[in-house]
Amino acid sequence: MVEMKPFKIISKVNGSTVELGVNPGRRLIDILREDLGLTGTKEGCGEGECGACTVLINGRPVNACLVLAPEMNGKEIITIEGLTPEDELHPIQEAFLEAGAVQCGFCTPGMILTAKALLDKNSDPDEKAVKTAISGNLCRCTGYVKIVAAIRLAAAKLAAREGSI
Amino acid sequence: MLPSFNYYQPASLQEALTLLASLPRPKKLLAGGTDLVPALRRGELYPANVVSISGLSEMKEIKMERGLILIGALAAFSDLVCPPCFEGAHRLVAEAAGQIGGPQIRNQGTIGGNIVNASPAGDMLPPLVALGARVRLCREAGERAVFLSDFLGDAGGACIAPEEILVEVSFPALPVNAAGSFVKLGRRNSLAISRISAATVIIYDSYGRIEEARLALGSVGPKPVRVPSAEALLKGQKPAPDLLEEVVASVGEAVGVLLGSRSSASYKKAAVRGVARQVLQKADPRFMNSGEING
């Protein structure tokens, strides 16, 4: 058995600088959930198939179950908790509620972060673009129809908010 | 928790090569991690040392230089979907990269990882073989370049030493009068391993006849195979629906021979005909009957 040396990381998680010595045999999802208490990130399959653990690393959606903890070093990470200040809902979260896109809720944080990455790049995605964007996020409850509707509603909400500023 | 190992994050390629040369085995290189992390978790690998090269931005570049298209081994699949150099005939690279895994995997997984892990179903391999790609491998003491088709072992896997890093893959840019495409057959559109994939490159003469055709199939053997019988049928001909049927039949026969008595043989022998038909029609619409729409 090799004695693992902790690896020192400095990264930004939801806007705050995090300095930790991490055991290289842990994964990003372990650090988020167990050390930082960010339990909004869910572990589904643990193999990169389901997308429940999706977080944004430098703005791109990735599966936190496939990232070794030391790989966080130097990266900017956004989890569902970091989408808005506490007690506020992001327009994408509002849209998910209004469209009835949440059932059991397990896939929702990953879906919403994937939607955020899409809407950051494409402010008015058509149905096909939405379906392609969420093709790495599985949902066992909704049948996806309301999730797709929610993401398009979120686009409209964001556009309206942009217009009113 | 994964097995125990020491982890290193070198700041440059040189530092990574020095580390790899000095660290004792078993050692593994970490790029995107989409194959390595699940394998560690399943207990299939138990390296004492893991060297992460994911931060080496010098290995992420995609550029065209002196008639060659050069792709840094750490380019993520999603980096390969949009660049202008993968439009036109070279679009088979973007088409293959854009269908790997799901969006999250494409943001993380790298072309170099796909090549070195050399899965029979590795989707980047057939397009790169069809394009005549070479890989450049570095070690502390020097470097070598080999054709991808030779780098991939006949019994599977890749011919790489634990001290080596695949730094770049390159292929000659196709002439203006060329076409290419990639088609994958999976159990569903997203997150599915290829059951069969096909990539084609067609180069035309000035009369619109096929001067050279290359057809590479994935998932029908340990590594991508070219289909010489089909390529010979295409050479010197003008693309047409009748010619396509002949070619498709010969692809089916070739795959039947390759797969022999494997349980998937009867399915793949039939299915590959459809995949071959699609990939050629996608590359050149003259293979289609009038009114036919390529799905």
Short mmCIF file of C-alpha atoms in Angstrom, two decimals:
data_model
loop_
_atom_site.label_atom_id
_atom_site.label_comp_id
_atom_site.label_asym_id
_atom_site.label_seq_id
_atom_site.Cartn_x
_atom_site.Cartn_y
_atom_site.Cartn_z
CA MET A 1 0.00 0.00 0.00
CA VAL A 2 1.39 3.39 -0.97
CA GLU A 3 1.20 6.09 1.65
CA MET A 4 -0.60 8.93 -0.12
CA LYS A 5 0.73 12.41 0.27
CA PRO A 6 -2.00 15.03 0.50
CA PHE A 7 -1.93 17.37 -2.48
CA LYS A 8 -2.39 21.06 -1.86
CA ILE A 9 -5.01 22.73 -3.98
CA ILE A 10 -6.16 26.31 -4.34
CA SER A 11 -9.37 26.75 -6.24
CA LYS A 12 -12.43 28.93 -6.39
CA VAL A 13 -15.67 27.26 -5.40
CA ASN A 14 -18.82 29.32 -5.86
CA GLY A 15 -16.76 32.49 -5.83
CA SER A 16 -14.81 31.77 -2.63
CA THR A 17 -11.17 30.75 -2.57
CA VAL A 18 -10.70 27.28 -1.15
CA GLU A 19 -7.32 26.01 0.08
CA LEU A 20 -7.17 22.37 1.04
CA GLY A 21 -4.79 19.46 1.29
CA VAL A 22 -6.62 16.69 -0.53
CA ASN A 23 -6.02 12.98 -0.66
CA PRO A 24 -5.43 12.28 -4.38
CA GLY A 25 -7.60 9.17 -4.18
CA ARG A 26 -10.72 11.22 -3.59
CA ARG A 27 -12.87 12.80 -6.26
CA LEU A 28 -14.20 16.31 -6.74
CA ILE A 29 -17.68 15.14 -5.76
CA ASP A 30 -16.31 13.78 -2.45
CA ILE A 31 -14.65 17.10 -1.63
CA LEU A 32 -17.76 19.09 -2.53
CA ARG A 33 -20.18 16.95 -0.56
CA GLU A 34 -18.09 15.78 2.39
CA ASP A 35 -15.58 18.56 3.02
CA LEU A 36 -17.40 21.64 1.77
CA GLY A 37 -20.95 20.53 2.66
CA LEU A 38 -22.22 21.27 -0.84
CA THR A 39 -24.67 18.38 -0.98
CA GLY A 40 -26.68 19.85 -3.85
CA THR A 41 -24.31 17.97 -6.14
CA LYS A 42 -25.72 14.43 -6.33
CA GLU A 43 -23.95 11.18 -7.02
CA GLY A 44 -25.96 8.93 -9.30
CA CYS A 45 -24.01 6.33 -11.24
CA GLY A 46 -20.48 7.36 -10.27
CA GLU A 47 -19.32 6.47 -13.78
CA GLY A 48 -20.03 9.57 -15.84
CA GLU A 49 -23.21 8.21 -17.39
CA CYS A 50 -26.02 10.04 -15.61
CA GLY A 51 -24.95 13.66 -15.17
CA ALA A 52 -26.46 14.02 -11.67
CA CYS A 53 -23.09 15.24 -10.37
CA THR A 54 -22.67 17.90 -13.07
CA VAL A 55 -20.82 21.02 -11.92
CA LEU A 56 -19.29 23.82 -13.95
CA ILE A 57 -15.51 23.90 -14.15
CA ASN A 58 -14.31 27.11 -15.77
CA GLY A 59 -17.85 27.50 -17.15
CA ARG A 60 -18.09 24.05 -18.77
CA PRO A 61 -20.33 21.28 -17.44
CA VAL A 62 -18.39 18.22 -16.31
CA ASN A 63 -19.15 15.17 -14.16
CA ALA A 64 -17.71 15.71 -10.67
CA CYS A 65 -17.50 11.93 -10.20
CA LEU A 66 -14.85 11.69 -12.95
CA VAL A 67 -12.56 14.43 -11.63
CA LEU A 68 -9.81 13.54 -9.17
CA ALA A 69 -9.80 15.95 -6.22
CA PRO A 70 -6.32 17.38 -6.95
CA GLU A 71 -7.50 18.30 -10.44
CA MET A 72 -9.52 21.09 -8.78
CA ASN A 73 -6.27 23.00 -8.40
CA GLY A 74 -6.40 26.36 -10.16
CA LYS A 75 -9.95 25.86 -11.38
CA GLU A 76 -13.14 27.82 -10.88
CA ILE A 77 -16.01 25.59 -9.83
CA ILE A 78 -19.69 26.44 -9.65
CA THR A 79 -22.16 24.10 -7.96
CA ILE A 80 -25.92 24.52 -7.71
CA GLU A 81 -25.40 26.39 -4.41
CA GLY A 82 -23.33 29.01 -6.22
CA LEU A 83 -25.85 29.89 -8.88
CA THR A 84 -27.30 32.80 -6.92
CA PRO A 85 -26.85 34.42 -3.52
CA GLU A 86 -28.52 32.51 -0.67
CA ASP A 87 -32.34 32.68 -0.49
CA GLU A 88 -32.67 33.79 -4.08
CA LEU A 89 -33.70 31.74 -7.06
CA HIS A 90 -31.98 31.98 -10.40
CA PRO A 91 -34.33 32.48 -13.39
CA ILE A 92 -33.51 28.92 -14.50
CA GLN A 93 -34.60 27.61 -11.08
CA GLU A 94 -37.79 29.69 -11.26
CA ALA A 95 -38.50 28.33 -14.72
CA PHE A 96 -38.04 24.72 -13.52
CA LEU A 97 -40.60 25.34 -10.76
CA GLU A 98 -43.07 27.12 -13.01
CA ALA A 99 -42.85 24.53 -15.79
CA GLY A 100 -43.22 21.61 -13.36
CA ALA A 101 -39.82 20.26 -14.44
CA VAL A 102 -38.94 18.92 -10.98
CA GLN A 103 -40.29 15.62 -9.73
CA CYS A 104 -37.99 13.68 -7.44
CA GLY A 105 -35.37 16.39 -7.89
CA PHE A 106 -32.30 14.19 -7.98
CA CYS A 107 -31.28 15.18 -11.51
CA THR A 108 -32.34 18.81 -11.09
CA PRO A 109 -29.07 20.43 -9.87
CA GLY A 110 -27.15 18.83 -12.74
CA MET A 111 -29.86 19.72 -15.25
CA ILE A 112 -29.91 23.33 -14.11
CA LEU A 113 -26.13 23.73 -14.29
CA THR A 114 -26.08 22.15 -17.75
CA ALA A 115 -28.84 24.57 -18.76
CA LYS A 116 -26.84 27.46 -17.33
CA ALA A 117 -23.80 26.54 -19.45
CA LEU A 118 -26.03 26.28 -22.53
CA LEU A 119 -27.78 29.62 -21.94
CA ASP A 120 -24.45 31.36 -21.28
CA LYS A 121 -23.41 30.42 -24.82
CA ASN A 122 -26.76 30.45 -26.61
CA SER A 123 -29.38 32.87 -25.31
CA ASP A 124 -32.19 31.50 -27.48
CA PRO A 125 -31.71 27.75 -28.01
CA ASP A 126 -34.25 25.83 -30.07
CA GLU A 127 -35.66 22.52 -28.87
CA LYS A 128 -32.95 20.50 -30.60
CA ALA A 129 -30.15 22.57 -29.03
CA VAL A 130 -31.70 22.07 -25.58
CA LYS A 131 -32.07 18.33 -26.09
CA THR A 132 -28.47 18.03 -27.27
CA ALA A 133 -27.22 20.07 -24.32
CA ILE A 134 -29.00 17.88 -21.75
CA SER A 135 -28.22 14.60 -23.51
CA GLY A 136 -25.69 13.78 -20.77
CA ASN A 137 -28.21 14.31 -17.95
CA LEU A 138 -30.60 11.47 -17.24
CA CYS A 139 -33.99 11.97 -15.62
CA ARG A 140 -36.06 8.96 -14.58
CA CYS A 141 -39.25 10.88 -13.69
CA THR A 142 -40.26 13.69 -15.97
CA GLY A 143 -39.96 12.29 -19.46
CA TYR A 144 -37.89 15.41 -20.26
CA VAL A 145 -40.74 17.32 -21.94
CA LYS A 146 -41.14 19.73 -19.04
CA ILE A 147 -37.40 20.06 -18.56
CA VAL A 148 -36.98 21.15 -22.18
CA ALA A 149 -39.90 23.55 -21.76
CA ALA A 150 -38.36 24.92 -18.55
CA ILE A 151 -35.02 25.63 -20.19
CA ARG A 152 -36.71 27.48 -23.04
CA LEU A 153 -38.81 29.39 -20.50
CA ALA A 154 -35.60 30.24 -18.64
CA ALA A 155 -34.14 31.63 -21.85
CA ALA A 156 -37.17 33.89 -22.22
CA LYS A 157 -36.92 34.99 -18.57
CA LEU A 158 -33.22 35.80 -18.93
CA ALA A 159 -33.88 37.71 -22.15
CA ALA A 160 -36.65 39.71 -20.45
CA ARG A 161 -34.40 40.45 -17.49
CA GLU A 162 -31.61 41.52 -19.82
CA GLY A 163 -34.09 43.79 -21.63
CA SER A 164 -35.26 45.47 -18.42
CA ILE A 165 -31.77 46.42 -17.24
CA MET B 1 -12.29 6.18 -2.12
CA LEU B 2 -9.94 5.07 -4.86
CA PRO B 3 -6.83 2.94 -4.43
CA SER B 4 -3.80 4.71 -2.92
CA PHE B 5 -1.34 6.43 -5.21
CA ASN B 6 0.92 9.43 -5.30
CA TYR B 7 -0.20 12.25 -7.50
CA TYR B 8 1.93 14.73 -9.45
CA GLN B 9 0.95 17.83 -11.36
CA PRO B 10 3.96 18.86 -13.48
CA ALA B 11 3.98 22.43 -14.84
CA SER B 12 5.48 21.64 -18.23
CA LEU B 13 5.81 18.79 -20.69
CA GLN B 14 9.54 18.57 -19.95
CA GLU B 15 8.86 18.25 -16.23
CA ALA B 16 6.23 15.60 -16.93
CA LEU B 17 8.68 13.59 -19.07
CA THR B 18 11.39 13.81 -16.41
CA LEU B 19 8.94 12.66 -13.76
CA LEU B 20 7.71 9.77 -15.89
CA ALA B 21 11.29 8.66 -16.51
CA SER B 22 12.15 8.63 -12.81
CA LEU B 23 8.98 7.37 -11.11
CA PRO B 24 8.75 3.65 -10.43
CA ARG B 25 6.05 1.54 -12.07
CA PRO B 26 3.13 1.03 -12.00
CA LYS B 27 2.46 4.57 -13.15
CA LYS B 28 -0.36 6.13 -15.10
CA LEU B 29 -0.81 9.35 -16.99
CA LEU B 30 -3.96 11.35 -16.30
CA ALA B 31 -5.41 13.56 -19.04
CA GLY B 32 -9.21 13.97 -19.03
CA GLY B 33 -9.77 11.14 -16.56
CA THR B 34 -13.02 9.92 -18.08
CA ASP B 35 -11.57 6.42 -18.59
CA LEU B 36 -8.95 6.42 -15.83
CA VAL B 37 -11.10 7.48 -12.87
CA PRO B 38 -13.81 4.82 -13.36
CA ALA B 39 -11.08 2.19 -13.95
CA LEU B 40 -9.40 3.17 -10.65
CA ARG B 41 -12.72 3.00 -8.93
CA ARG B 42 -13.53 -0.44 -10.28
CA GLY B 43 -10.12 -1.61 -9.06
CA GLU B 44 -8.95 -2.47 -12.57
CA LEU B 45 -5.84 -0.33 -12.17
CA TYR B 46 -3.70 0.23 -9.11
CA PRO B 47 -0.92 2.63 -10.06
CA ALA B 48 1.58 3.71 -7.40
CA ASN B 49 2.00 7.02 -9.20
CA VAL B 50 -0.38 9.15 -11.22
CA VAL B 51 1.05 12.00 -13.28
CA SER B 52 -1.55 14.55 -14.34
CA ILE B 53 -0.86 16.39 -17.57
CA SER B 54 -4.33 17.95 -17.80
CA GLY B 55 -3.00 21.44 -17.12
CA LEU B 56 -0.40 21.52 -19.90
CA SER B 57 -1.99 24.12 -22.16
CA GLU B 58 0.81 23.76 -24.73
CA MET B 59 -0.77 20.39 -25.59
CA LYS B 60 -4.28 21.73 -26.24
CA GLU B 61 -3.61 23.66 -29.42
CA ILE B 62 -5.21 22.90 -32.77
CA LYS B 63 -3.47 24.45 -35.77
CA MET B 64 -2.73 24.14 -39.45
CA GLU B 65 0.92 24.34 -40.47
CA ARG B 66 2.63 23.57 -43.76
CA GLY B 67 -0.27 21.52 -45.09
CA LEU B 68 -0.66 19.55 -41.87
CA ILE B 69 -3.45 19.73 -39.34
CA LEU B 70 -1.96 19.35 -35.87
CA ILE B 71 -4.09 18.52 -32.85
CA GLY B 72 -2.61 18.69 -29.36
CA ALA B 73 -3.26 15.45 -27.49
CA LEU B 74 -5.05 17.31 -24.68
CA ALA B 75 -7.65 18.91 -26.96
CA ALA B 76 -11.02 17.96 -25.48
CA PHE B 77 -13.65 16.44 -27.77
CA SER B 78 -15.71 19.61 -27.44
CA ASP B 79 -12.71 21.62 -28.68
CA LEU B 80 -12.79 19.58 -31.90
CA VAL B 81 -16.43 20.24 -32.76
CA CYS B 82 -16.24 23.87 -33.91
CA PRO B 83 -12.85 24.94 -35.33
CA PRO B 84 -12.98 26.02 -38.98
CA CYS B 85 -10.26 23.51 -39.88
CA PHE B 86 -12.79 20.73 -39.21
CA GLU B 87 -15.30 22.03 -41.73
CA GLY B 88 -15.62 20.74 -45.29
CA ALA B 89 -13.85 17.47 -46.01
CA HIS B 90 -12.28 17.37 -42.54
CA ARG B 91 -15.66 17.44 -40.86
CA LEU B 92 -15.40 13.74 -40.06
CA VAL B 93 -13.18 14.73 -37.12
CA ALA B 94 -15.81 17.11 -35.74
CA GLU B 95 -18.62 14.63 -36.46
CA ALA B 96 -16.88 11.88 -34.50
CA ALA B 97 -15.89 14.15 -31.60
CA GLY B 98 -19.41 15.58 -31.38
CA GLN B 99 -20.97 12.15 -30.87
CA ILE B 100 -18.72 10.83 -28.13
CA GLY B 101 -20.35 10.24 -24.74
CA GLY B 102 -22.46 13.21 -23.66
CA PRO B 103 -21.60 16.91 -23.40
CA GLN B 104 -19.92 16.51 -19.99
CA ILE B 105 -17.68 13.71 -21.26
CA ARG B 106 -16.83 15.76 -24.35
CA ASN B 107 -15.73 18.65 -22.15
CA GLN B 108 -13.38 16.42 -20.20
CA GLY B 109 -12.21 13.59 -22.43
CA THR B 110 -9.26 14.21 -24.75
CA ILE B 111 -8.29 13.03 -28.21
CA GLY B 112 -4.98 11.73 -26.85
CA GLY B 113 -6.74 9.66 -24.20
CA ASN B 114 -9.09 8.21 -26.79
CA ILE B 115 -6.10 7.18 -28.92
CA VAL B 116 -3.91 5.78 -26.14
CA ASN B 117 -6.71 3.85 -24.46
CA ALA B 118 -7.37 2.38 -27.91
CA SER B 119 -10.81 1.00 -27.26
CA PRO B 120 -12.09 -1.03 -30.24
CA ALA B 121 -15.05 1.37 -30.03
CA GLY B 122 -12.90 4.53 -29.72
CA ASP B 123 -14.77 6.91 -31.98
CA MET B 124 -11.85 9.16 -32.92
CA LEU B 125 -9.86 6.26 -34.31
CA PRO B 126 -11.64 5.44 -37.61
CA PRO B 127 -11.63 9.07 -38.83
CA LEU B 128 -7.98 9.51 -37.92
CA VAL B 129 -7.03 6.22 -39.60
CA ALA B 130 -8.97 7.27 -42.71
CA LEU B 131 -7.10 10.58 -42.70
CA GLY B 132 -3.75 8.81 -42.49
CA ALA B 133 -2.93 10.35 -39.11
CA ARG B 134 0.37 10.05 -37.31
CA VAL B 135 1.00 10.39 -33.60
CA ARG B 136 4.02 12.08 -32.02
CA LEU B 137 5.32 10.52 -28.82
CA CYS B 138 7.85 12.10 -26.49
CA ARG B 139 10.03 10.65 -23.79
CA GLU B 140 12.77 12.29 -21.76
CA ALA B 141 15.43 11.09 -24.15
CA GLY B 142 13.75 11.97 -27.43
CA GLU B 143 10.68 11.52 -29.58
CA ARG B 144 9.21 9.43 -32.37
CA ALA B 145 6.37 9.72 -34.85
CA VAL B 146 4.38 6.72 -36.09
CA PHE B 147 1.29 6.14 -38.16
CA LEU B 148 -1.74 5.73 -35.95
CA SER B 149 -2.57 2.46 -37.70
CA ASP B 150 0.83 1.08 -36.59
CA PHE B 151 0.59 2.63 -33.11
CA LEU B 152 -2.60 0.66 -32.46
CA GLY B 153 -1.76 -2.97 -31.73
CA ASP B 154 -3.24 -5.78 -33.83
CA ALA B 155 -4.45 -7.49 -30.66
CA GLY B 156 -5.78 -4.23 -29.18
CA GLY B 157 -4.14 -1.56 -27.04
CA ALA B 158 -1.54 0.98 -28.09
CA CYS B 159 2.22 0.58 -28.49
CA ILE B 160 3.29 3.12 -25.89
CA ALA B 161 5.91 2.82 -23.14
CA PRO B 162 5.01 3.93 -19.59
CA GLU B 163 7.66 6.65 -19.93
CA GLU B 164 6.15 8.10 -23.10
CA ILE B 165 3.56 10.81 -23.63
CA LEU B 166 1.50 11.11 -26.78
CA VAL B 167 1.74 14.84 -27.42
CA GLU B 168 0.16 15.39 -30.80
CA VAL B 169 -1.78 13.80 -33.61
CA SER B 170 -1.52 15.17 -37.13
CA PHE B 171 -2.70 14.44 -40.65
CA PRO B 172 -2.14 16.00 -44.07
CA ALA B 173 -4.87 18.51 -44.92
CA LEU B 174 -7.09 17.15 -47.68
CA PRO B 175 -7.08 18.84 -51.10
CA VAL B 176 -9.94 21.16 -52.02
CA ASN B 177 -11.72 18.52 -54.11
CA ALA B 178 -12.24 16.02 -51.32
CA ALA B 179 -15.05 14.91 -49.03
CA GLY B 180 -15.28 13.08 -45.75
CA SER B 181 -17.80 11.94 -43.19
CA PHE B 182 -18.32 9.83 -40.07
CA VAL B 183 -21.30 7.73 -38.99
CA LYS B 184 -21.81 5.89 -35.73
CA LEU B 185 -24.34 3.25 -34.85
CA GLY B 186 -25.03 3.08 -31.12
CA ARG B 187 -27.90 1.77 -29.01
CA ARG B 188 -29.02 5.37 -28.45
CA ASN B 189 -27.79 8.74 -29.63
CA SER B 190 -26.12 9.91 -26.45
CA LEU B 191 -23.75 8.15 -24.05
CA ALA B 192 -23.73 4.99 -26.14
CA ILE B 193 -20.66 2.98 -27.06
CA SER B 194 -20.40 2.48 -30.81
CA ARG B 195 -21.66 -0.88 -32.05
CA ILE B 196 -20.20 0.01 -35.43
CA SER B 197 -18.68 3.21 -36.75
CA ALA B 198 -17.41 4.19 -40.16
CA ALA B 199 -15.32 7.02 -41.52
CA THR B 200 -14.64 7.83 -45.12
CA VAL B 201 -12.33 10.14 -47.03
CA ILE B 202 -12.81 10.59 -50.78
CA ILE B 203 -10.43 12.51 -53.03
CA TYR B 204 -11.66 13.41 -56.54
CA ASP B 205 -9.82 14.08 -59.78
CA SER B 206 -10.61 17.14 -61.88
CA TYR B 207 -13.41 15.24 -63.68
CA GLY B 208 -15.26 14.47 -60.47
CA ARG B 209 -14.18 10.82 -60.50
CA ILE B 210 -12.91 9.18 -57.32
CA GLU B 211 -9.13 9.25 -57.38
CA GLU B 212 -8.75 7.72 -53.96
CA ALA B 213 -11.27 6.43 -51.42
CA ARG B 214 -10.56 5.36 -47.88
CA LEU B 215 -13.09 3.62 -45.69
CA ALA B 216 -12.26 2.78 -42.06
CA LEU B 217 -14.57 0.82 -39.77
CA GLY B 218 -14.59 0.84 -35.98
CA SER B 219 -15.88 -1.81 -33.52
CA VAL B 220 -15.46 -4.71 -35.91
CA GLY B 221 -12.07 -5.77 -34.52
CA PRO B 222 -9.46 -4.78 -31.93
CA LYS B 223 -8.58 -1.69 -33.99
CA PRO B 224 -10.07 0.21 -36.93
CA VAL B 225 -9.82 -1.59 -40.24
CA ARG B 226 -9.69 -0.24 -43.75
CA VAL B 227 -11.76 -2.09 -46.34
CA PRO B 228 -9.49 -2.48 -49.40
CA SER B 229 -12.10 -4.33 -51.49
CA ALA B 230 -14.59 -1.47 -51.12
CA GLU B 231 -11.92 1.17 -51.70
CA ALA B 232 -10.84 -0.60 -54.93
CA LEU B 233 -14.43 -0.65 -56.22
CA LEU B 234 -14.71 3.11 -55.69
CA LYS B 235 -11.39 4.06 -57.28
CA GLY B 236 -11.68 5.65 -60.72
CA GLN B 237 -15.49 5.71 -60.61
CA LYS B 238 -18.08 8.46 -60.50
CA PRO B 239 -20.24 8.29 -57.36
CA ALA B 240 -23.64 6.78 -58.18
CA PRO B 241 -26.33 4.72 -56.40
CA ASP B 242 -25.51 1.49 -58.35
CA LEU B 243 -21.86 1.73 -57.43
CA LEU B 244 -22.84 2.29 -53.79
CA GLU B 245 -24.79 -0.99 -53.68
CA GLU B 246 -21.77 -2.91 -54.96
CA VAL B 247 -19.53 -1.24 -52.40
CA VAL B 248 -21.96 -1.86 -49.56
CA ALA B 249 -22.19 -5.55 -50.43
CA SER B 250 -18.41 -5.87 -50.40
CA VAL B 251 -18.22 -4.14 -46.99
CA GLY B 252 -20.74 -6.64 -45.62
CA GLU B 253 -18.67 -9.56 -46.93
CA ALA B 254 -15.43 -8.14 -45.56
CA VAL B 255 -16.94 -7.69 -42.10
CA GLY B 256 -18.33 -11.24 -42.21
CA VAL B 257 -14.80 -12.54 -42.78
CA LEU B 258 -13.34 -10.30 -40.05
CA LEU B 259 -15.81 -11.31 -37.38
CA GLY B 260 -15.92 -15.02 -38.26
CA SER B 261 -18.00 -16.93 -35.73
CA ARG B 262 -18.30 -14.16 -33.13
CA SER B 263 -21.78 -13.92 -31.69
CA SER B 264 -22.23 -10.39 -33.01
CA ALA B 265 -21.19 -11.37 -36.55
CA SER B 266 -24.59 -11.90 -38.14
CA TYR B 267 -25.92 -8.63 -36.73
CA LYS B 268 -22.86 -6.57 -37.58
CA LYS B 269 -22.53 -8.06 -41.06
CA ALA B 270 -26.00 -6.79 -41.89
CA ALA B 271 -25.80 -3.54 -39.91
CA VAL B 272 -22.47 -2.47 -41.38
CA ARG B 273 -24.09 -2.33 -44.81
CA GLY B 274 -26.41 0.39 -43.56
CA VAL B 275 -23.58 2.23 -41.84
CA ALA B 276 -21.40 2.08 -44.97
CA ARG B 277 -24.29 3.27 -47.11
CA GLN B 278 -24.93 6.20 -44.78
CA VAL B 279 -21.33 7.29 -44.47
CA LEU B 280 -20.78 7.35 -48.23
CA GLN B 281 -24.07 9.13 -48.93
CA LYS B 282 -23.26 11.68 -46.26
CA ALA B 283 -19.85 12.31 -47.84
CA ASP B 284 -21.22 12.58 -51.37
CA PRO B 285 -24.93 13.04 -52.16
CA ARG B 286 -24.36 11.61 -55.65
CA PHE B 287 -24.54 8.18 -53.98
CA MET B 288 -28.18 8.86 -53.20
CA ASN B 289 -31.14 8.00 -55.38
CA SER B 290 -33.10 11.08 -56.39
CA GLY B 291 -35.59 11.90 -53.67
CA GLU B 292 -33.73 9.88 -51.05
CA ILE B 293 -33.01 11.68 -47.84
CA ASN B 294 -30.04 10.65 -45.78
CA GLY B 295 -31.08 10.14 -42.17
#
